[in-house]
């Protein structure tokens, strides 16, 4: 039978019903076997005892046999017959239908069916002092006990189909009840996916059973999907917004220039303005590409073992000239020989972003602007700690929570001069977290900021090399 397309409900009912039938038939057979055996043992015991006891009521002299008057030839369902040694019946009468010629057999049980009746026969022979012997035969008609057993079996056989039908119907009902929540979950999931309404949730039910946990897990998944879709939406709208601003400026400049004939100086000014906006747009596109490449590496960081101390020193050296041009003193305090197993390109980008921010957000009027890059290993936790400190403009408390969000800029009007798209710190946090670490910002508005990246100690150990 093909069960592939059968519903779970039908399958459960089927398995359950077959199991019930199997158990019932097994129990019935066991009952019959045990009962008939019990009846057989009890019957043998009754016949044997009756025959043995009857000898107490028979006396045998030299030339006489005396049977007590109170000799009972029908005792507890057993017919007792007394025979002489030669096989002549001297006491009792053979039950109707019992074959009188049945041979005597000392100490053995015989079972026979005659005239529709089942008989159990037990014969015993006793020899007296004068050497003469006597037979006593016990005949037990078993039909009485067997009839009761047959009646019970018949009742069970008649009741069995009814019981099975009841059991199957009850099973179907129970499974239908049990599957109602599953159908509800499926309906709800269907309407969520059809209507694309990710704000809806699946019903959880009152009992904390398997279905409750299934709904809970699916709801968590829908919640994450909703967040991801929301983030995607926000990202697209932020990107559009960022691109719209320079394009609008360029359009306005072109329209202004084309309205009437302008002087060559005015045209030059317009072109310079457009060039500036083009550069800004290009820079945004580059940053977006860089970010997308960074995020693409999420699942497969290209990890390798490298000396972070050397990397920090070379970054500081590289940026010191740029800093000098801006009148900023770039200092570094680097603990030597810190090696980590990480994605070097991403770590480099992370430190670069923090340092360029430190320089970008220096106080314009300050003569002592400085940025400090620090690298050390925490002696307690063995974590690697990178700190970038500056004495720049600082960040207000209310902005501090948001600066790691994509496209978040504290000063929205800041467009000229250096590019500011609000992408750098979100990338820093993403890189730190992708390596199992995190980044923290502390700042005093007007005095300066400190960014601390913590990378876990586990990054210091390269995984063991595997063969092949
Ligand atoms: P961007 O610098 O391109 O605007 P970031 O994500 O790097 O983007 O920074 C987000 C915001 O955080 C910046 O707009 C700036 O206001 C603030 N910020 C970042 N670093 C510093 C810093 N060292 N000092 C003061 N403000 C900072």
GROMACS .gro file of C-alpha atoms and ligand atoms in nm:
model
  495
    1UNK     CA    1   0.000   0.000   0.000
    2UNK     CA    2   0.131   0.344  -0.090
    3UNK     CA    3   0.144   0.546   0.232
    4UNK     CA    4   0.339   0.843   0.093
    5UNK     CA    5   0.040   1.063   0.017
    6UNK     CA    6  -0.175   0.947   0.306
    7UNK     CA    7  -0.235   1.209   0.572
    8UNK     CA    8  -0.060   1.173   0.909
    9UNK     CA    9  -0.403   1.154   1.072
   10UNK     CA   10  -0.503   0.850   0.866
   11UNK     CA   11  -0.164   0.688   0.920
   12UNK     CA   12  -0.177   0.738   1.297
   13UNK     CA   13  -0.533   0.597   1.305
   14UNK     CA   14  -0.427   0.300   1.094
   15UNK     CA   15  -0.119   0.215   1.300
   16UNK     CA   16  -0.315   0.261   1.619
   17UNK     CA   17  -0.604   0.039   1.500
   18UNK     CA   18  -0.372  -0.236   1.377
   19UNK     CA   19  -0.190  -0.230   1.709
   20UNK     CA   20  -0.520  -0.253   1.896
   21UNK     CA   21  -0.634  -0.549   1.679
   22UNK     CA   22  -0.304  -0.725   1.730
   23UNK     CA   23  -0.312  -0.674   2.109
   24UNK     CA   24  -0.676  -0.786   2.136
   25UNK     CA   25  -0.625  -1.102   1.929
   26UNK     CA   26  -0.309  -1.183   2.123
   27UNK     CA   27  -0.488  -1.138   2.456
   28UNK     CA   28  -0.783  -1.349   2.340
   29UNK     CA   29  -0.558  -1.637   2.232
   30UNK     CA   30  -0.362  -1.613   2.557
   31UNK     CA   31  -0.689  -1.613   2.755
   32UNK     CA   32  -0.817  -1.924   2.574
   33UNK     CA   33  -0.494  -2.115   2.619
   34UNK     CA   34  -0.457  -2.034   2.988
   35UNK     CA   35  -0.828  -2.099   3.064
   36UNK     CA   36  -0.842  -2.437   2.889
   37UNK     CA   37  -0.525  -2.540   3.065
   38UNK     CA   38  -0.667  -2.433   3.400
   39UNK     CA   39  -0.987  -2.627   3.332
   40UNK     CA   40  -0.791  -2.935   3.235
   41UNK     CA   41  -0.573  -2.925   3.548
   42UNK     CA   42  -0.872  -2.865   3.780
   43UNK     CA   43  -1.076  -3.145   3.618
   44UNK     CA   44  -0.794  -3.397   3.650
   45UNK     CA   45  -0.750  -3.306   4.015
   46UNK     CA   46  -1.123  -3.349   4.086
   47UNK     CA   47  -1.146  -3.692   3.916
   48UNK     CA   48  -0.826  -3.821   4.073
   49UNK     CA   49  -0.926  -3.721   4.426
   50UNK     CA   50  -1.278  -3.864   4.390
   51UNK     CA   51  -1.139  -4.199   4.268
   52UNK     CA   52  -0.871  -4.217   4.538
   53UNK     CA   53  -1.118  -4.134   4.819
   54UNK     CA   54  -1.372  -4.394   4.700
   55UNK     CA   55  -1.136  -4.678   4.801
   56UNK     CA   56  -1.190  -4.580   5.167
   57UNK     CA   57  -1.552  -4.692   5.134
   58UNK     CA   58  -1.477  -5.035   4.990
   59UNK     CA   59  -1.384  -5.334   5.209
   60UNK     CA   60  -1.255  -5.665   5.074
   61UNK     CA   61  -1.256  -5.992   5.273
   62UNK     CA   62  -1.138  -6.346   5.175
   63UNK     CA   63  -1.447  -6.411   4.976
   64UNK     CA   64  -1.649  -6.093   4.988
   65UNK     CA   65  -1.649  -5.734   4.876
   66UNK     CA   66  -1.831  -5.488   5.093
   67UNK     CA   67  -1.911  -5.141   4.975
   68UNK     CA   68  -2.030  -4.897   5.243
   69UNK     CA   69  -2.390  -4.789   5.222
   70UNK     CA   70  -2.287  -4.428   5.202
   71UNK     CA   71  -2.075  -4.499   4.893
   72UNK     CA   72  -2.162  -4.209   4.669
   73UNK     CA   73  -2.139  -4.308   4.304
   74UNK     CA   74  -2.177  -3.943   4.190
   75UNK     CA   75  -1.938  -3.712   4.373
   76UNK     CA   76  -1.874  -3.347   4.278
   77UNK     CA   77  -1.964  -3.407   3.914
   78UNK     CA   78  -1.763  -3.733   3.894
   79UNK     CA   79  -1.945  -4.061   3.819
   80UNK     CA   80  -1.774  -4.346   4.010
   81UNK     CA   81  -1.794  -4.705   3.885
   82UNK     CA   82  -1.658  -5.008   4.074
   83UNK     CA   83  -1.540  -5.312   3.873
   84UNK     CA   84  -1.410  -5.652   3.982
   85UNK     CA   85  -1.065  -5.763   3.881
   86UNK     CA   86  -1.222  -5.933   3.582
   87UNK     CA   87  -1.393  -5.612   3.470
   88UNK     CA   88  -1.749  -5.679   3.592
   89UNK     CA   89  -1.937  -5.366   3.700
   90UNK     CA   90  -2.052  -5.412   4.059
   91UNK     CA   91  -2.141  -5.060   4.168
   92UNK     CA   92  -2.263  -4.747   3.989
   93UNK     CA   93  -2.419  -4.694   3.650
   94UNK     CA   94  -2.250  -4.588   3.328
   95UNK     CA   95  -2.359  -4.236   3.221
   96UNK     CA   96  -2.591  -4.222   2.927
   97UNK     CA   97  -2.401  -4.206   2.599
   98UNK     CA   98  -2.070  -4.318   2.753
   99UNK     CA   99  -1.928  -4.625   2.569
  100UNK     CA  100  -1.947  -4.900   2.835
  101UNK     CA  101  -1.671  -5.109   2.675
  102UNK     CA  102  -1.398  -4.848   2.723
  103UNK     CA  103  -1.097  -5.052   2.847
  104UNK     CA  104  -0.967  -4.995   3.201
  105UNK     CA  105  -0.619  -4.844   3.225
  106UNK     CA  106  -0.464  -4.807   3.571
  107UNK     CA  107  -0.336  -4.466   3.684
  108UNK     CA  108  -0.378  -4.296   3.345
  109UNK     CA  109  -0.602  -4.014   3.230
  110UNK     CA  110  -0.801  -4.069   2.914
  111UNK     CA  111  -1.006  -3.809   2.728
  112UNK     CA  112  -1.273  -3.902   2.478
  113UNK     CA  113  -1.563  -3.749   2.297
  114UNK     CA  114  -1.881  -3.950   2.278
  115UNK     CA  115  -2.227  -3.843   2.180
  116UNK     CA  116  -2.123  -3.478   2.169
  117UNK     CA  117  -1.986  -3.486   2.523
  118UNK     CA  118  -1.618  -3.467   2.627
  119UNK     CA  119  -1.529  -3.714   2.904
  120UNK     CA  120  -1.224  -3.726   3.127
  121UNK     CA  121  -1.163  -4.079   3.257
  122UNK     CA  122  -0.940  -4.192   3.540
  123UNK     CA  123  -0.905  -4.560   3.647
  124UNK     CA  124  -0.733  -4.690   3.959
  125UNK     CA  125  -0.667  -5.052   4.055
  126UNK     CA  126  -0.614  -5.164   4.414
  127UNK     CA  127  -0.499  -5.505   4.532
  128UNK     CA  128  -0.615  -5.632   4.876
  129UNK     CA  129  -0.444  -5.870   5.125
  130UNK     CA  130  -0.593  -6.186   4.974
  131UNK     CA  131  -0.435  -6.096   4.642
  132UNK     CA  132  -0.763  -6.001   4.478
  133UNK     CA  133  -0.791  -5.661   4.308
  134UNK     CA  134  -1.065  -5.407   4.240
  135UNK     CA  135  -1.108  -5.124   3.987
  136UNK     CA  136  -1.262  -4.784   4.042
  137UNK     CA  137  -1.330  -4.567   3.741
  138UNK     CA  138  -1.406  -4.196   3.757
  139UNK     CA  139  -1.586  -4.032   3.466
  140UNK     CA  140  -1.605  -3.655   3.448
  141UNK     CA  141  -1.821  -3.484   3.189
  142UNK     CA  142  -1.624  -3.171   3.102
  143UNK     CA  143  -1.888  -3.006   2.894
  144UNK     CA  144  -2.002  -2.791   3.188
  145UNK     CA  145  -1.670  -2.609   3.231
  146UNK     CA  146  -1.600  -2.601   2.858
  147UNK     CA  147  -1.942  -2.456   2.792
  148UNK     CA  148  -1.865  -2.162   3.021
  149UNK     CA  149  -1.535  -2.107   2.842
  150UNK     CA  150  -1.703  -2.132   2.503
  151UNK     CA  151  -1.970  -1.885   2.612
  152UNK     CA  152  -1.708  -1.633   2.729
  153UNK     CA  153  -1.516  -1.676   2.401
  154UNK     CA  154  -1.834  -1.629   2.201
  155UNK     CA  155  -1.922  -1.312   2.390
  156UNK     CA  156  -1.572  -1.176   2.329
  157UNK     CA  157  -1.585  -1.265   1.958
  158UNK     CA  158  -1.920  -1.095   1.918
  159UNK     CA  159  -1.815  -0.789   2.119
  160UNK     CA  160  -1.473  -0.764   1.958
  161UNK     CA  161  -1.574  -0.604   1.625
  162UNK     CA  162  -1.793  -0.357   1.814
  163UNK     CA  163  -1.506  -0.277   2.050
  164UNK     CA  164  -1.266  -0.235   1.757
  165UNK     CA  165  -1.506  -0.008   1.569
  166UNK     CA  166  -1.544   0.200   1.883
  167UNK     CA  167  -1.167   0.213   1.938
  168UNK     CA  168  -1.101   0.316   1.574
  169UNK     CA  169  -1.368   0.588   1.584
  170UNK     CA  170  -1.238   0.716   1.917
  171UNK     CA  171  -0.882   0.711   1.775
  172UNK     CA  172  -0.992   0.909   1.469
  173UNK     CA  173  -1.164   1.161   1.690
  174UNK     CA  174  -0.861   1.200   1.918
  175UNK     CA  175  -0.621   1.243   1.624
  176UNK     CA  176  -0.858   1.493   1.460
  177UNK     CA  177  -0.867   1.695   1.783
  178UNK     CA  178  -0.489   1.671   1.812
  179UNK     CA  179  -0.437   1.798   1.458
  180UNK     CA  180  -0.670   2.099   1.480
  181UNK     CA  181  -0.387   2.326   1.610
  182UNK     CA  182  -0.161   2.201   1.327
  183UNK     CA  183  -0.424   2.301   1.072
  184UNK     CA  184  -0.458   2.639   1.243
  185UNK     CA  185  -0.081   2.693   1.231
  186UNK     CA  186  -0.071   2.594   0.863
  187UNK     CA  187  -0.363   2.832   0.783
  188UNK     CA  188  -0.198   3.118   0.967
  189UNK     CA  189   0.141   3.051   0.801
  190UNK     CA  190  -0.034   3.038   0.465
  191UNK     CA  191  -0.209   3.369   0.512
  192UNK     CA  192   0.116   3.528   0.636
  193UNK     CA  193   0.306   3.416   0.327
  194UNK     CA  194   0.017   3.498   0.088
  195UNK     CA  195  -0.050   3.840   0.231
  196UNK     CA  196   0.321   3.907   0.293
  197UNK     CA  197   0.209   4.039   0.631
  198UNK     CA  198   0.510   3.968   0.850
  199UNK     CA  199   0.365   4.155   1.145
  200UNK     CA  200   0.122   3.866   1.203
  201UNK     CA  201   0.214   3.580   1.435
  202UNK     CA  202   0.112   3.213   1.453
  203UNK     CA  203  -0.131   3.102   1.727
  204UNK     CA  204   0.058   2.965   2.027
  205UNK     CA  205  -0.212   2.761   2.208
  206UNK     CA  206  -0.255   2.734   2.583
  207UNK     CA  207  -0.066   2.411   2.652
  208UNK     CA  208   0.311   2.426   2.638
  209UNK     CA  209   0.334   2.118   2.418
  210UNK     CA  210   0.538   2.039   2.102
  211UNK     CA  211   0.308   2.254   1.885
  212UNK     CA  212   0.350   2.548   2.121
  213UNK     CA  213   0.730   2.521   2.080
  214UNK     CA  214   0.694   2.482   1.702
  215UNK     CA  215   0.480   2.799   1.680
  216UNK     CA  216   0.722   2.980   1.910
  217UNK     CA  217   1.022   2.888   1.691
  218UNK     CA  218   0.837   2.983   1.372
  219UNK     CA  219   0.727   3.312   1.529
  220UNK     CA  220   1.088   3.389   1.619
  221UNK     CA  221   1.185   3.313   1.260
  222UNK     CA  222   0.910   3.543   1.126
  223UNK     CA  223   1.025   3.814   1.366
  224UNK     CA  224   1.383   3.789   1.236
  225UNK     CA  225   1.252   3.797   0.878
  226UNK     CA  226   1.044   4.103   0.960
  227UNK     CA  227   1.349   4.275   1.108
  228UNK     CA  228   1.563   4.181   0.807
  229UNK     CA  229   1.300   4.310   0.563
  230UNK     CA  230   1.264   4.628   0.766
  231UNK     CA  231   1.641   4.678   0.767
  232UNK     CA  232   1.654   4.619   0.390
  233UNK     CA  233   1.374   4.870   0.335
  234UNK     CA  234   1.544   5.126   0.556
  235UNK     CA  235   1.873   5.067   0.382
  236UNK     CA  236   1.725   5.117   0.034
  237UNK     CA  237   1.542   5.431   0.142
  238UNK     CA  238   1.859   5.567   0.310
  239UNK     CA  239   2.069   5.495   0.000
  240UNK     CA  240   1.807   5.659  -0.224
  241UNK     CA  241   1.798   5.958   0.004
  242UNK     CA  242   2.178   5.990   0.008
  243UNK     CA  243   2.192   5.968  -0.371
  244UNK     CA  244   1.899   6.203  -0.420
  245UNK     CA  245   2.066   6.495  -0.241
  246UNK     CA  246   2.373   6.535  -0.470
  247UNK     CA  247   2.168   6.460  -0.782
  248UNK     CA  248   1.914   6.729  -0.684
  249UNK     CA  249   2.198   6.977  -0.625
  250UNK     CA  250   2.347   6.895  -0.969
  251UNK     CA  251   2.007   6.931  -1.140
  252UNK     CA  252   1.948   7.266  -0.974
  253UNK     CA  253   2.295   7.385  -1.081
  254UNK     CA  254   2.234   7.275  -1.442
  255UNK     CA  255   1.893   7.442  -1.453
  256UNK     CA  256   2.039   7.762  -1.315
  257UNK     CA  257   2.322   7.760  -1.571
  258UNK     CA  258   2.087   7.689  -1.861
  259UNK     CA  259   1.827   7.952  -1.771
  260UNK     CA  260   2.023   8.227  -1.947
  261UNK     CA  261   2.366   8.291  -2.085
  262UNK     CA  262   2.622   8.310  -1.804
  263UNK     CA  263   2.971   8.440  -1.782
  264UNK     CA  264   3.259   8.191  -1.821
  265UNK     CA  265   3.336   8.233  -1.448
  266UNK     CA  266   2.981   8.141  -1.358
  267UNK     CA  267   2.995   7.833  -1.582
  268UNK     CA  268   3.321   7.734  -1.420
  269UNK     CA  269   3.172   7.775  -1.076
  270UNK     CA  270   2.872   7.561  -1.173
  271UNK     CA  271   3.096   7.291  -1.318
  272UNK     CA  272   3.308   7.291  -1.005
  273UNK     CA  273   2.996   7.251  -0.794
  274UNK     CA  274   2.878   6.962  -1.014
  275UNK     CA  275   3.225   6.805  -0.995
  276UNK     CA  276   3.213   6.821  -0.615
  277UNK     CA  277   2.872   6.651  -0.607
  278UNK     CA  278   2.992   6.386  -0.856
  279UNK     CA  279   3.290   6.312  -0.632
  280UNK     CA  280   3.064   6.280  -0.333
  281UNK     CA  281   2.828   6.048  -0.519
  282UNK     CA  282   3.123   5.841  -0.639
  283UNK     CA  283   3.258   5.822  -0.287
  284UNK     CA  284   2.919   5.701  -0.156
  285UNK     CA  285   2.899   5.437  -0.427
  286UNK     CA  286   3.250   5.322  -0.340
  287UNK     CA  287   3.163   5.299   0.028
  288UNK     CA  288   2.847   5.106  -0.050
  289UNK     CA  289   3.040   4.864  -0.268
  290UNK     CA  290   3.299   4.823   0.002
  291UNK     CA  291   3.028   4.757   0.258
  292UNK     CA  292   2.853   4.506   0.038
  293UNK     CA  293   3.184   4.325  -0.021
  294UNK     CA  294   3.245   4.327   0.353
  295UNK     CA  295   2.903   4.187   0.433
  296UNK     CA  296   2.946   3.925   0.161
  297UNK     CA  297   3.236   3.786   0.359
  298UNK     CA  298   3.010   3.726   0.657
  299UNK     CA  299   2.995   3.352   0.615
  300UNK     CA  300   3.354   3.299   0.513
  301UNK     CA  301   3.596   3.533   0.682
  302UNK     CA  302   3.933   3.482   0.519
  303UNK     CA  303   4.116   3.411   0.840
  304UNK     CA  304   4.491   3.388   0.866
  305UNK     CA  305   4.744   3.427   1.142
  306UNK     CA  306   4.913   3.766   1.143
  307UNK     CA  307   5.096   4.006   1.374
  308UNK     CA  308   4.838   4.267   1.476
  309UNK     CA  309   5.107   4.479   1.642
  310UNK     CA  310   5.293   4.510   1.312
  311UNK     CA  311   4.970   4.590   1.127
  312UNK     CA  312   4.878   4.866   1.377
  313UNK     CA  313   5.225   5.018   1.351
  314UNK     CA  314   5.214   5.028   0.972
  315UNK     CA  315   4.862   5.184   0.972
  316UNK     CA  316   4.976   5.452   1.220
  317UNK     CA  317   5.284   5.523   1.006
  318UNK     CA  318   5.080   5.541   0.687
  319UNK     CA  319   4.825   5.782   0.834
  320UNK     CA  320   5.073   5.998   1.023
  321UNK     CA  321   5.156   6.203   0.710
  322UNK     CA  322   4.786   6.270   0.636
  323UNK     CA  323   4.739   6.362   1.004
  324UNK     CA  324   5.038   6.591   0.996
  325UNK     CA  325   4.896   6.777   0.696
  326UNK     CA  326   4.580   6.840   0.897
  327UNK     CA  327   4.780   6.955   1.196
  328UNK     CA  328   4.685   6.651   1.401
  329UNK     CA  329   4.933   6.450   1.604
  330UNK     CA  330   4.879   6.077   1.549
  331UNK     CA  331   5.036   5.883   1.836
  332UNK     CA  332   5.050   5.513   1.904
  333UNK     CA  333   5.111   5.287   2.202
  334UNK     CA  334   5.135   4.932   2.073
  335UNK     CA  335   5.218   4.621   2.275
  336UNK     CA  336   5.446   4.413   2.053
  337UNK     CA  337   5.397   4.055   1.929
  338UNK     CA  338   5.021   4.028   1.950
  339UNK     CA  339   4.927   3.773   1.689
  340UNK     CA  340   4.568   3.694   1.599
  341UNK     CA  341   4.392   3.454   1.365
  342UNK     CA  342   4.148   3.679   1.177
  343UNK     CA  343   4.057   3.840   0.845
  344UNK     CA  344   4.344   4.088   0.806
  345UNK     CA  345   4.174   4.302   0.538
  346UNK     CA  346   3.868   4.352   0.757
  347UNK     CA  347   4.071   4.425   1.071
  348UNK     CA  348   4.272   4.680   0.873
  349UNK     CA  349   3.953   4.848   0.751
  350UNK     CA  350   3.812   4.855   1.104
  351UNK     CA  351   4.118   5.032   1.249
  352UNK     CA  352   4.138   5.268   0.950
  353UNK     CA  353   3.773   5.371   0.994
  354UNK     CA  354   3.827   5.449   1.362
  355UNK     CA  355   4.146   5.648   1.298
  356UNK     CA  356   4.006   5.850   1.007
  357UNK     CA  357   3.701   5.934   1.221
  358UNK     CA  358   3.934   6.047   1.499
  359UNK     CA  359   4.103   6.285   1.256
  360UNK     CA  360   3.781   6.386   1.078
  361UNK     CA  361   3.605   6.490   1.397
  362UNK     CA  362   3.889   6.693   1.551
  363UNK     CA  363   3.810   7.041   1.679
  364UNK     CA  364   3.875   7.279   1.383
  365UNK     CA  365   4.015   7.556   1.598
  366UNK     CA  366   4.230   7.341   1.828
  367UNK     CA  367   4.606   7.361   1.806
  368UNK     CA  368   4.669   7.043   2.008
  369UNK     CA  369   4.451   6.794   1.812
  370UNK     CA  370   4.571   6.442   1.871
  371UNK     CA  371   4.460   6.088   1.800
  372UNK     CA  372   4.601   5.791   1.992
  373UNK     CA  373   4.598   5.429   1.873
  374UNK     CA  374   4.651   5.178   2.154
  375UNK     CA  375   4.687   4.801   2.132
  376UNK     CA  376   4.726   4.567   2.425
  377UNK     CA  377   4.629   4.232   2.561
  378UNK     CA  378   4.404   4.235   2.870
  379UNK     CA  379   4.609   4.050   3.135
  380UNK     CA  380   4.296   3.907   3.302
  381UNK     CA  381   4.085   3.797   3.009
  382UNK     CA  382   4.361   3.755   2.746
  383UNK     CA  383   4.131   3.950   2.510
  384UNK     CA  384   4.291   4.176   2.251
  385UNK     CA  385   4.191   4.540   2.305
  386UNK     CA  386   4.227   4.810   2.037
  387UNK     CA  387   4.157   5.166   2.152
  388UNK     CA  388   4.133   5.481   1.939
  389UNK     CA  389   4.117   5.802   2.143
  390UNK     CA  390   4.088   6.162   2.030
  391UNK     CA  391   4.044   6.505   2.182
  392UNK     CA  392   3.802   6.614   1.909
  393UNK     CA  393   3.447   6.746   1.908
  394UNK     CA  394   3.304   6.455   2.108
  395UNK     CA  395   2.957   6.304   2.083
  396UNK     CA  396   2.644   6.389   2.280
  397UNK     CA  397   2.502   6.115   2.506
  398UNK     CA  398   2.180   6.088   2.303
  399UNK     CA  399   2.380   6.033   1.982
  400UNK     CA  400   2.619   5.781   2.134
  401UNK     CA  401   2.358   5.502   2.116
  402UNK     CA  402   2.294   5.559   1.748
  403UNK     CA  403   2.630   5.621   1.589
  404UNK     CA  404   2.675   5.249   1.508
  405UNK     CA  405   2.357   5.243   1.299
  406UNK     CA  406   2.393   5.258   0.922
  407UNK     CA  407   2.362   5.609   0.774
  408UNK     CA  408   2.344   5.772   1.116
  409UNK     CA  409   2.515   6.108   1.115
  410UNK     CA  410   2.524   6.337   1.415
  411UNK     CA  411   2.552   6.651   1.208
  412UNK     CA  412   2.318   6.600   0.914
  413UNK     CA  413   2.425   6.925   0.745
  414UNK     CA  414   2.786   6.815   0.730
  415UNK     CA  415   2.825   6.743   0.361
  416UNK     CA  416   3.107   6.954   0.237
  417UNK     CA  417   3.475   6.894   0.298
  418UNK     CA  418   3.518   6.536   0.406
  419UNK     CA  419   3.262   6.277   0.309
  420UNK     CA  420   3.029   6.167   0.584
  421UNK     CA  421   2.771   5.903   0.506
  422UNK     CA  422   2.729   5.739   0.845
  423UNK     CA  423   2.857   5.402   0.725
  424UNK     CA  424   3.204   5.377   0.883
  425UNK     CA  425   3.106   5.284   1.240
  426UNK     CA  426   2.837   5.038   1.136
  427UNK     CA  427   3.110   4.857   0.944
  428UNK     CA  428   3.342   4.870   1.247
  429UNK     CA  429   3.080   4.707   1.466
  430UNK     CA  430   2.997   4.448   1.203
  431UNK     CA  431   3.365   4.349   1.164
  432UNK     CA  432   3.421   4.329   1.542
  433UNK     CA  433   3.112   4.111   1.588
  434UNK     CA  434   3.194   3.891   1.291
  435UNK     CA  435   3.515   3.804   1.479
  436UNK     CA  436   3.327   3.729   1.800
  437UNK     CA  437   3.413   4.064   1.958
  438UNK     CA  438   3.242   4.403   1.997
  439UNK     CA  439   3.301   4.777   2.000
  440UNK     CA  440   3.217   5.035   2.266
  441UNK     CA  441   3.213   5.416   2.245
  442UNK     CA  442   3.267   5.663   2.528
  443UNK     CA  443   3.266   6.037   2.478
  444UNK     CA  444   3.242   6.373   2.643
  445UNK     CA  445   3.086   6.631   2.419
  446UNK     CA  446   3.338   6.901   2.333
  447UNK     CA  447   3.631   6.711   2.483
  448UNK     CA  448   3.686   6.393   2.282
  449UNK     CA  449   3.591   6.031   2.227
  450UNK     CA  450   3.728   5.685   2.288
  451UNK     CA  451   3.638   5.377   2.082
  452UNK     CA  452   3.734   5.039   2.227
  453UNK     CA  453   3.728   4.721   2.020
  454UNK     CA  454   3.756   4.394   2.212
  455UNK     CA  455   3.850   4.079   2.024
  456UNK     CA  456   3.814   3.748   2.209
  457UNK     CA  457   4.120   3.558   2.331
  458UNK     CA  458   4.016   3.264   2.113
  459UNK     CA  459   4.124   3.468   1.811
  460UNK     CA  460   4.482   3.431   1.930
  461UNK     CA  461   4.488   3.061   1.856
  462UNK     CA  462   4.496   2.931   1.502
  463UNK     CA  463   4.288   2.613   1.461
  464UNK     CA  464   4.494   2.292   1.448
  465UNK     CA  465   4.605   2.201   1.096
  466UNK     CA  466   4.415   1.915   0.940
  467UNK     CA  467   4.559   1.677   0.687
  468UNK     CA  468   4.422   1.676   0.335
  469LIG     P1  469   3.070   5.906   0.896
  469LIG     O1  470   3.192   5.943   0.972
  469LIG     O2  471   3.091   5.870   0.757
  469LIG     O3  472   2.959   6.004   0.915
  469LIG     P2  473   3.048   5.696   1.087
  469LIG     O4  474   2.959   5.580   1.092
  469LIG     O5  475   3.195   5.668   1.088
  469LIG     O6  476   3.008   5.774   0.962
  469LIG     O7  477   3.015   5.786   1.209
  469LIG     C1  478   2.882   5.815   1.244
  469LIG     C2  479   2.872   5.943   1.321
  469LIG     O8  480   2.938   5.931   1.447
  469LIG     C3  481   2.945   6.055   1.252
  469LIG     O9  482   2.855   6.124   1.167
  469LIG     C4  483   2.993   6.142   1.365
  469LIG    O10  484   2.895   6.236   1.396
  469LIG     C5  485   3.005   6.051   1.482
  469LIG     N1  486   3.145   6.016   1.509
  469LIG     C6  487   3.214   5.909   1.467
  469LIG     N2  488   3.339   5.910   1.515
  469LIG     C7  489   3.353   6.021   1.587
  469LIG     C8  490   3.460   6.080   1.663
  469LIG     N3  491   3.578   6.022   1.674
  469LIG     N4  492   3.435   6.197   1.726
  469LIG     C9  493   3.315   6.255   1.719
  469LIG     N5  494   3.210   6.207   1.650
  469LIG    C10  495   3.228   6.091   1.584
   0.00000   0.00000   0.00000
